Coordinates of C-alpha atoms in Angstrom, one line a residue:
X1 CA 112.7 83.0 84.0
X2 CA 110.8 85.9 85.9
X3 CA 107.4 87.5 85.2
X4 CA 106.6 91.1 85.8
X5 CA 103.9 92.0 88.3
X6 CA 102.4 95.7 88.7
X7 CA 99.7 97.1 90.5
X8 CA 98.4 100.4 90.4
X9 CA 94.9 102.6 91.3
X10 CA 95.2 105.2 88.5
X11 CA 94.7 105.8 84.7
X12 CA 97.8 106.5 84.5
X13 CA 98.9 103.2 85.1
X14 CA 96.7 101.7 82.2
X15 CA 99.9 102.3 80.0
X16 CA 101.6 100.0 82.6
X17 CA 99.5 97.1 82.9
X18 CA 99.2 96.6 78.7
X19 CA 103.3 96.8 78.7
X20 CA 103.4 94.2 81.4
X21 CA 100.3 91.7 80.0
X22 CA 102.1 91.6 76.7
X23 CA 104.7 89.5 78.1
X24 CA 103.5 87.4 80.1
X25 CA 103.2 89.5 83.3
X26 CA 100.4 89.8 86.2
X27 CA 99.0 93.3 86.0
X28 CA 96.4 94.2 89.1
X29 CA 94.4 97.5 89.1
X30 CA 93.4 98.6 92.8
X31 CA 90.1 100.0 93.1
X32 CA 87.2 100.3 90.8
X33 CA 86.8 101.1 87.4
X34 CA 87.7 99.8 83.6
X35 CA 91.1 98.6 82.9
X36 CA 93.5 96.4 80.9
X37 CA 94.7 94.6 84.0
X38 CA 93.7 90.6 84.5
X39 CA 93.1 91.1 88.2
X40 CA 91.6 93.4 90.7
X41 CA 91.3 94.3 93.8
X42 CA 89.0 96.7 96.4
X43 CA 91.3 98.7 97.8
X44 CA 95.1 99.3 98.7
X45 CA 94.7 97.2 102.1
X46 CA 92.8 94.1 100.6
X47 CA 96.0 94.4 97.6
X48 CA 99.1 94.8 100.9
X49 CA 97.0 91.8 102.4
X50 CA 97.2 89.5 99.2
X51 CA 100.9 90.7 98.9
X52 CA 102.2 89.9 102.5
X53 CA 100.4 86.3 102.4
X54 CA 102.1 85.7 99.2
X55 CA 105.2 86.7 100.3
X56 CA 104.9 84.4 103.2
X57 CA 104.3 81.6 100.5
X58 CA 107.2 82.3 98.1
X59 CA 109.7 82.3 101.6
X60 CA 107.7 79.0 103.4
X61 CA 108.6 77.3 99.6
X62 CA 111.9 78.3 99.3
X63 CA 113.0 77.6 103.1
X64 CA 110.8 74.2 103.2
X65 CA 111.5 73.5 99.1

């Protein structure tokens, strides 16, 4: 009942994001360049930005149902 999520701004997290898209997860490279990750974003501030509003979300849901 849970799907991964993983973000990262490096090559070495290409490994990462495959493993995670296989099943089922949300992979999201930061920054430019090729990658096997679904989503993108700019830079490390636009990706806390996205994070903090969703995490405001998930907690509005779960207190309000």
């Amino acid at each position: 009942g849970r799907r991964p999520i993983v973000a990262g701004d490096d090559v070495t997290d290409e490994d990462a994001f495959a493993a995670v898209t296989s099943v089922g997860g949300i992979a999201i490279k930061i920054g430019s360049g090729a990658t096997r990750a679904h989503y993108a974003t700019a830079d490390t501030a636009t990706f806390l930005e996205w994070l903090h509003a969703t995490a405001l979300a998930l907690e509005n849901e779960v207190l309000n149902g």
